[in-house]
Short mmCIF file of C-alpha atoms and ligand atoms in Angstrom, two decimals:
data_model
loop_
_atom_site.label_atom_id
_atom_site.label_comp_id
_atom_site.label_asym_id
_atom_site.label_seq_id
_atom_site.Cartn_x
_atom_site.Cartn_y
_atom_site.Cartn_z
CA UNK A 1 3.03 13.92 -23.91
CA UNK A 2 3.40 17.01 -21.64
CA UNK A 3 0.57 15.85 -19.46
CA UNK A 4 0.37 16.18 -15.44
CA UNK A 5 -1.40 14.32 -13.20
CA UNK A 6 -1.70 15.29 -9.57
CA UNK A 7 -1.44 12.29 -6.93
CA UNK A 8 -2.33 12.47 -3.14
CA UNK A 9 -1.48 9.82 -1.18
CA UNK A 10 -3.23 10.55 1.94
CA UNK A 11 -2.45 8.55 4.92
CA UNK A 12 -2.65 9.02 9.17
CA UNK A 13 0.47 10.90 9.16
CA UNK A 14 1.30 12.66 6.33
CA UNK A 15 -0.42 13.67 3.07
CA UNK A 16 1.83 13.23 0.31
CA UNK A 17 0.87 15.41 -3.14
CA UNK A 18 2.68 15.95 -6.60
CA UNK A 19 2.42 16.64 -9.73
CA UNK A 20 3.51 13.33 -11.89
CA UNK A 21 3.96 13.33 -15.72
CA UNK A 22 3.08 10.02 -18.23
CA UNK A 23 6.33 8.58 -17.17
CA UNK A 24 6.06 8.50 -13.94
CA UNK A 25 8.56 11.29 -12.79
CA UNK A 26 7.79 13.66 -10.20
CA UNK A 27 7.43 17.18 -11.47
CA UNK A 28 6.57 19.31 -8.15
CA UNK A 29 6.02 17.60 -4.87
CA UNK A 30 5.01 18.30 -1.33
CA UNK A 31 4.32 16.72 2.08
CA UNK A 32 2.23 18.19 4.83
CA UNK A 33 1.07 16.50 8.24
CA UNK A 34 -2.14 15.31 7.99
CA UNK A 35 -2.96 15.99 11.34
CA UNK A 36 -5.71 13.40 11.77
CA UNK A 37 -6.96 14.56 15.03
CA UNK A 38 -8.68 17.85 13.67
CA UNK A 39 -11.56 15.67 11.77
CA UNK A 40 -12.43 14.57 8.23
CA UNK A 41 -13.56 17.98 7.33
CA UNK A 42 -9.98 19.56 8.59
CA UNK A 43 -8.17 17.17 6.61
CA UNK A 44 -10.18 17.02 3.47
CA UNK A 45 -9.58 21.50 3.75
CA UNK A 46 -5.88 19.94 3.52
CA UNK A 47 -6.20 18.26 0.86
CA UNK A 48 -7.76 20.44 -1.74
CA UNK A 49 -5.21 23.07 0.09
CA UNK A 50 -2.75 20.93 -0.78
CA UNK A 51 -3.71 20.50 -4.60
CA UNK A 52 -4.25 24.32 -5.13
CA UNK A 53 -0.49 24.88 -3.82
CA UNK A 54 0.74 22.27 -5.73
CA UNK A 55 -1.32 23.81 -9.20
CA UNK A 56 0.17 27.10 -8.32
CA UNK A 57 3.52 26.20 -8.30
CA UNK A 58 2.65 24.79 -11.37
CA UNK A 59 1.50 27.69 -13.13
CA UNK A 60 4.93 29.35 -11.72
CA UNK A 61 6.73 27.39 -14.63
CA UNK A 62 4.13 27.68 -17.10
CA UNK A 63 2.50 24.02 -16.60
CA UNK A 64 -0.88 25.21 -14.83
CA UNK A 65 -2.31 23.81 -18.49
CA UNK A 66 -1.19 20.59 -18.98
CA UNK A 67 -3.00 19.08 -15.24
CA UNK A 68 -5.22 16.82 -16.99
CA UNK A 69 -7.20 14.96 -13.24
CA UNK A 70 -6.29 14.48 -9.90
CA UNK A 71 -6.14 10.62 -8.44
CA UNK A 72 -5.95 10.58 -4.47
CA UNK A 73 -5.10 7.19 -3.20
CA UNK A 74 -6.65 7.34 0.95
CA UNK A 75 -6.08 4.76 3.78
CA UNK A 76 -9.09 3.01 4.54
CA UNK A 77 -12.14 1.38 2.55
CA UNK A 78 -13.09 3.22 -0.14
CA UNK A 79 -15.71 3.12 -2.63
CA UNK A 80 -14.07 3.44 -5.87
CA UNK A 81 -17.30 4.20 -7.81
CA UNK A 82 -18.41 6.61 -5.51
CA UNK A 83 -15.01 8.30 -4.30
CA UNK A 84 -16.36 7.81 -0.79
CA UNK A 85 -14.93 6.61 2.11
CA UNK A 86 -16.37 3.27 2.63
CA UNK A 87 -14.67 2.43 6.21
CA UNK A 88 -12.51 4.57 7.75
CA UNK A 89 -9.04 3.32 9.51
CA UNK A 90 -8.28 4.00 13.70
CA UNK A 91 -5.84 6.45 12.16
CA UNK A 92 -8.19 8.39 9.95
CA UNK A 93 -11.35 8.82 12.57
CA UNK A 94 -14.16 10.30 11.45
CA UNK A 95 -12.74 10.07 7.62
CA UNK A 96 -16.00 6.98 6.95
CA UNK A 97 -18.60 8.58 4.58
CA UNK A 98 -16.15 11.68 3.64
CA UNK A 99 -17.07 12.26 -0.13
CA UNK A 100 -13.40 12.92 -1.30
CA UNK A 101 -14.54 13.13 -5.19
CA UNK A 102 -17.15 15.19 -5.05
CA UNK A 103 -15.60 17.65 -3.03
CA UNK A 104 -12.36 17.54 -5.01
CA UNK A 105 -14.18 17.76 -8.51
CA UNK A 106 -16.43 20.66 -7.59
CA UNK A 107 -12.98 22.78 -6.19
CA UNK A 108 -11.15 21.78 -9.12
CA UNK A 109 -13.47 21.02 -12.20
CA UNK A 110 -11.16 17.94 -13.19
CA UNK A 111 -11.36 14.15 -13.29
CA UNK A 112 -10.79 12.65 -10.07
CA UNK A 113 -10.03 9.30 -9.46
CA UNK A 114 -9.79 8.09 -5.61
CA UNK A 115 -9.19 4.53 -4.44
CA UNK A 116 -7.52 2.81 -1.78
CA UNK A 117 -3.86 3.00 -0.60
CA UNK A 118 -3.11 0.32 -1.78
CA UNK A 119 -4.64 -0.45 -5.13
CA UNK A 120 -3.05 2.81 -6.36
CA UNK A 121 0.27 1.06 -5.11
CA UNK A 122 -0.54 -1.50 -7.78
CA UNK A 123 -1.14 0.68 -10.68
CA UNK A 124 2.19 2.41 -9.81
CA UNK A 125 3.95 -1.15 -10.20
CA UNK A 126 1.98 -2.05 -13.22
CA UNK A 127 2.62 1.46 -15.07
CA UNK A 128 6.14 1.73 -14.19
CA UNK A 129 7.61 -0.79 -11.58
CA UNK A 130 7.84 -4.60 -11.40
CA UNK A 131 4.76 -5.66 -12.46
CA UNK A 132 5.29 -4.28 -15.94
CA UNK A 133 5.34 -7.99 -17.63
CA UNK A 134 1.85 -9.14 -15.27
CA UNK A 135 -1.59 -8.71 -15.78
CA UNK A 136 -2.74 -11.40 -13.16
CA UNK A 137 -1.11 -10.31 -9.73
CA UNK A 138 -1.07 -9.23 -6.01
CA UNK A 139 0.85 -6.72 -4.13
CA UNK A 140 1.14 -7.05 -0.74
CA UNK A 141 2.13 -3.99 0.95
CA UNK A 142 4.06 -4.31 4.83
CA UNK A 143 3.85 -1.08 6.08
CA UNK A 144 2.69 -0.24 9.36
CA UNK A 145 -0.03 -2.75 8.77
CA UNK A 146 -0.48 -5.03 6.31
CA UNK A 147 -2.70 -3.61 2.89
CA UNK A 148 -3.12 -5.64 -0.39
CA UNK A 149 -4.42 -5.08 -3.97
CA UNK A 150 -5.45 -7.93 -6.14
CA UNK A 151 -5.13 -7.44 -10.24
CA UNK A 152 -7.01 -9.71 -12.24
CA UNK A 153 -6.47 -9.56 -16.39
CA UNK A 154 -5.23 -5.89 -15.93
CA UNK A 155 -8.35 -4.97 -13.74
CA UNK A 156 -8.07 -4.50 -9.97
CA UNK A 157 -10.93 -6.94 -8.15
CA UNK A 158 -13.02 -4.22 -6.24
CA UNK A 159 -15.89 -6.58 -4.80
CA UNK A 160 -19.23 -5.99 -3.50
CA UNK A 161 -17.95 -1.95 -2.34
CA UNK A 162 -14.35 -1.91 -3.01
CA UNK A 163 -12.98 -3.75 0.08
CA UNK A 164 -11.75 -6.49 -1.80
CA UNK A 165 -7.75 -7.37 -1.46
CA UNK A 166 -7.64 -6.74 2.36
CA UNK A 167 -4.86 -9.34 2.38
CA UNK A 168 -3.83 -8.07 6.24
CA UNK A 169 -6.46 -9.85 7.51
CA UNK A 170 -6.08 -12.76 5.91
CA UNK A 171 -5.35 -14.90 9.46
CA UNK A 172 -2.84 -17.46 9.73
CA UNK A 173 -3.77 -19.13 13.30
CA UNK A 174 -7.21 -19.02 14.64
CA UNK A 175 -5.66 -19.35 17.94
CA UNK A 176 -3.90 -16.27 17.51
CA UNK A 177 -4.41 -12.64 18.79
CA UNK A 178 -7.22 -10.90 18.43
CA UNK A 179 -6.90 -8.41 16.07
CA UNK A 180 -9.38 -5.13 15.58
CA UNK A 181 -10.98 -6.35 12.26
CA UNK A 182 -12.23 -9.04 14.85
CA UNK A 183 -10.52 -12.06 13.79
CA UNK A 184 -7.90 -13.72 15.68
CA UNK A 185 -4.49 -14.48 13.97
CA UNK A 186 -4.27 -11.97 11.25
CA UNK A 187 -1.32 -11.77 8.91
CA UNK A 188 -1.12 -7.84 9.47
CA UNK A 189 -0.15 -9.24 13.74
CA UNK A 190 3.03 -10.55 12.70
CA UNK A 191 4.78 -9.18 9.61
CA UNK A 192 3.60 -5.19 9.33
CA UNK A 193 6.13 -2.70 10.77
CA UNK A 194 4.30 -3.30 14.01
CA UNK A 195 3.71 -6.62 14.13
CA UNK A 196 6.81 -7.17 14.04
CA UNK A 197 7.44 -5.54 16.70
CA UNK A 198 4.76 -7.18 19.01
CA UNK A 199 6.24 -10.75 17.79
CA UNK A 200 9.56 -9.71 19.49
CA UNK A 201 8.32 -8.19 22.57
CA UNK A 202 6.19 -11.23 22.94
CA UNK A 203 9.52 -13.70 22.10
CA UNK A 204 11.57 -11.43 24.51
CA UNK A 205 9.33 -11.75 27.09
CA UNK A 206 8.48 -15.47 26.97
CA UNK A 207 11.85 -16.50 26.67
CA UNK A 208 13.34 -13.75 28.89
CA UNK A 209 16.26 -12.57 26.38
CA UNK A 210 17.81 -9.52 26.80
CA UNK A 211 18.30 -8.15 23.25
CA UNK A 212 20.98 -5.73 22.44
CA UNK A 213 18.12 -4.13 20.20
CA UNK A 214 14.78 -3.01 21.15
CA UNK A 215 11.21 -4.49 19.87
CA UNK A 216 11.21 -2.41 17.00
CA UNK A 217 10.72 -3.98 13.39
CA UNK A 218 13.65 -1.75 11.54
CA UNK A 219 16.39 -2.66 14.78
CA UNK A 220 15.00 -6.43 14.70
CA UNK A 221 15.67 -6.40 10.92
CA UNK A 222 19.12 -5.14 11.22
CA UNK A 223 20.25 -7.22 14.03
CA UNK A 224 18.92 -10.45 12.35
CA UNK A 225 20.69 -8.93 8.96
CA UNK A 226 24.02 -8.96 10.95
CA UNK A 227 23.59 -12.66 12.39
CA UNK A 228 21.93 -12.04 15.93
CA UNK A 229 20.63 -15.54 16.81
CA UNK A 230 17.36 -13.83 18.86
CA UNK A 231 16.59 -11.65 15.92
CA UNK A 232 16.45 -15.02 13.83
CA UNK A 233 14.32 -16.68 16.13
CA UNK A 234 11.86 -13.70 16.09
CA UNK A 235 12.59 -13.27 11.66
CA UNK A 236 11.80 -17.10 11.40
CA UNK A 237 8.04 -16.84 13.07
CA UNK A 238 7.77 -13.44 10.81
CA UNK A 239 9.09 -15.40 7.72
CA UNK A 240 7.02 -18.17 8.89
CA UNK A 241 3.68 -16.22 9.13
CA UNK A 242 4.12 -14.31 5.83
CA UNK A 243 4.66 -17.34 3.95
CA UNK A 244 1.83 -19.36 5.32
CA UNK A 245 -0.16 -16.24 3.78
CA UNK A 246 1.09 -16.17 0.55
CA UNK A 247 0.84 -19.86 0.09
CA UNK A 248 -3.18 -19.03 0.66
CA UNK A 249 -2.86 -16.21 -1.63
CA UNK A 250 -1.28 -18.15 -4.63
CA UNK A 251 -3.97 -20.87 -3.83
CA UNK A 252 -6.48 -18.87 -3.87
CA UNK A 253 -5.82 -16.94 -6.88
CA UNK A 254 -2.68 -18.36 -9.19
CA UNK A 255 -1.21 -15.00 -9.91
CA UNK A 256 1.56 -14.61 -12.16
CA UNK A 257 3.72 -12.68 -9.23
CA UNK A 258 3.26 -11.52 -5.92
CA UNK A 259 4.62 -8.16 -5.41
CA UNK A 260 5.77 -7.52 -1.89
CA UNK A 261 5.85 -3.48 -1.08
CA UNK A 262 6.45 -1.49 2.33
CA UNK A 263 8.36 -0.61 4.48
CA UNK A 264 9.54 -4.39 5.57
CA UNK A 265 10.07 -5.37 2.06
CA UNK A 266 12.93 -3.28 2.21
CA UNK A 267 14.54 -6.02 4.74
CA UNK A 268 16.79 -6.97 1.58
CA UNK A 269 17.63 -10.08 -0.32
CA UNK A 270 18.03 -12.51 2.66
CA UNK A 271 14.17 -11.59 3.42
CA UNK A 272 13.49 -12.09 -0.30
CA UNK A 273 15.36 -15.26 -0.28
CA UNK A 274 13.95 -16.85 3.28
CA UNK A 275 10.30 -16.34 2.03
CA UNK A 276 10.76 -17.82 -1.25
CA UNK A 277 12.42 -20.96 0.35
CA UNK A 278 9.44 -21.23 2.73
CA UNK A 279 6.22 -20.40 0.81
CA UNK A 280 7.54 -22.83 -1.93
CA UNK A 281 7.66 -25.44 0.70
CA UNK A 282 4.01 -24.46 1.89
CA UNK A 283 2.55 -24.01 -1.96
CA UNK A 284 1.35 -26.82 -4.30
CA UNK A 285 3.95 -27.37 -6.94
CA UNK A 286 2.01 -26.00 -9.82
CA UNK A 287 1.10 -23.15 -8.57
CA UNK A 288 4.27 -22.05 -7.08
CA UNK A 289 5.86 -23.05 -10.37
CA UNK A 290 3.96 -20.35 -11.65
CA UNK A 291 3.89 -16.99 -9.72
CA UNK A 292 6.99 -15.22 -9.30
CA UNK A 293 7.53 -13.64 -5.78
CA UNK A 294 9.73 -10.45 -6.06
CA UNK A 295 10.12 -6.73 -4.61
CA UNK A 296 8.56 -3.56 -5.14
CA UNK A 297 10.07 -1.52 -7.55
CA UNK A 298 8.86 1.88 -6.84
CA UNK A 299 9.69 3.03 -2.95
CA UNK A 300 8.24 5.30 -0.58
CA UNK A 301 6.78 7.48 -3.98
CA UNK A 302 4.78 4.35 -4.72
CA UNK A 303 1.43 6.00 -3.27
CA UNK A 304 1.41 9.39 -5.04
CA UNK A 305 2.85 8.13 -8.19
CA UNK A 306 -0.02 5.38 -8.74
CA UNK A 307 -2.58 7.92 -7.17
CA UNK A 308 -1.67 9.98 -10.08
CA UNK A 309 -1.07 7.32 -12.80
CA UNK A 310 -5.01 5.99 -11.85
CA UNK A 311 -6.07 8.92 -14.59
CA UNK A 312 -3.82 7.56 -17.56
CA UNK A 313 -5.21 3.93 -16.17
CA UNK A 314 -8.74 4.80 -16.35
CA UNK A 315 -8.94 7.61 -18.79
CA UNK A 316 -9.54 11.70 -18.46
CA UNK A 317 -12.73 11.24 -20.94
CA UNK A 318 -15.22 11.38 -18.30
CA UNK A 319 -16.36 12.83 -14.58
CA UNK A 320 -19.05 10.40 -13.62
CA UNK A 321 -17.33 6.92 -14.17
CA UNK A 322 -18.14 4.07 -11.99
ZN1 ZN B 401 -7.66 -8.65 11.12
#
């Protein structure tokens, strides 16, 4: 029961590391910039940097020993059997084809577990957050763009390479921006941190308003929390947009809940409320009936946490798993 797990959650700005015990509590932490810029090789130097800091300060209170893997959770496409990255993100360049495992395993000698961002976000909420009482179920996570993770019977649905669950580009008008996965319309345009953001400048400037807040998701939040009637123009294409998604998420997979994470999920209960109005109205009765459509439990930890938890999740019996 004294084991440790060290998470990295590694995204374009920061890497987040810490050592994590079975119940989810953070024993040691850290956070250093990843400074994206300098190349994969730069950052993955980071990384294992990172880890050996964290183990040392580890072995300063005598719990070197009990470090039984290390999960990393990265941005991007990954190849879950492979620890590779499958596809690199804008804000990672240079990060496709880094073999994080390997490279990790041989420094360190332990299990390693690495997956996407966002996946590990889901075995976070399934170990210890709201998806507890679910096996079948989706997180959607709003953060600066939009990232999803699809659990099926306790399993999360990898497809062909481990892309699957890239609910951000799931589009909701053909018509709609281009967006740089190359569809037009995508779900990741209009409700991630900057999405939101672009929806308002584009409102502002089409309607010529002039805002007391600027086209910034956490201001446009606020002032629609505190009644502004542009703000709820701007919330109720947002609202809109998201729900239209997760009506062809629920459709497509009847989960028992979808679990909304990020950033924008922390808009509060009026969000919370708005959506569940709306995407019952768009959602076959059934269905909706059915899945449950509730917040994150686990905040900005979320990453690291499930990054770690992926070694209770899959096991510390083996290297080479796949
Ligand atoms: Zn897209």
């Amino acid at each position: 029961m004294n084991e440790l797990a060290i998470g990295v959650d590694l995204g374009g700005t920061k890497i987040h590391l810490a050592a994590i015990d079975r119940s989810g509590q953070t024993v040691v932490e850290s956070i250093v910039p990843t400074e994206a810029k300098q190349g994969a090789a730069a950052v993955l130097n980071k990384m294992v940097n990172g880890i050996a800091d964290i183990l040392s300060r580890l072995k300063d209170v005598r719990r070197e020993g009990d470090v039984v893997g290390i999960g990393i959770g990265s941005a991007g496409q990954i190849d879950f059997s492979s620890g590779t990255v499958a596809f690199a993100v804008d804000t990672l360049p240079g990060w496709t084809g880094t073999p994080i495992r390997d490279k990790v395993t041989e420094r360190f000698g332990l299990p390693v577990y690495v997956d996407n961002d966002v996946n590990v976000i889901a075995i976070a909420e399934k170990n210890f957050g709201a998806a507890r009482p679910y096996n079948s179920f989706v997180c959607i996570a709003l953060g600066t763009g939009v990232g999803g993770a699809i659990v099926e019977e306790g399993r999360l649905v990898r497809g062909a390479f481990g892309g699957a669950g890239e609910l951000g580009h799931i589009s909701v008008d053909f018509n709609g921006p281009r967006c740089s996965c190359g569809n037009h319309g995508c779900i990741e345009l209009y409700a991630s941190g900057t999405g939101i953001a672009r929806v308002a400048a584009e409102m502002i400037n089409a309607n010529g308003w002039q805002p007391e807040w600027q086209a910034d998701s956490r201001e446009v939040i606020a002032a629609w929390n505190s009644g502004d009637p542009h703000a709820s123009e701007v919330m109720a294409k947002v609202i809109s947009a998201l729900s239209t998604h997760i009506s062809s998420v629920i459709h497509t997979l009847n989960p028992e809940a979808v679990i909304i994470g990020g950033g924008v999920s922390e808009a509060g209960p009026a969000f919370f409320e708005a959506l569940r109005e709306e995407t019952g109205r768009r959602t076959g009765a059934a269905m909706w009936k059915a899945t449950t459509l509730l917040p994150a439990e686990i905040g900005s930890g979320a990453g690291v946490i499930g990054a770690a938890a992926q070694i209770w999740h899959y096991g510390t019996n083996t290297i080479n798993h796949g």
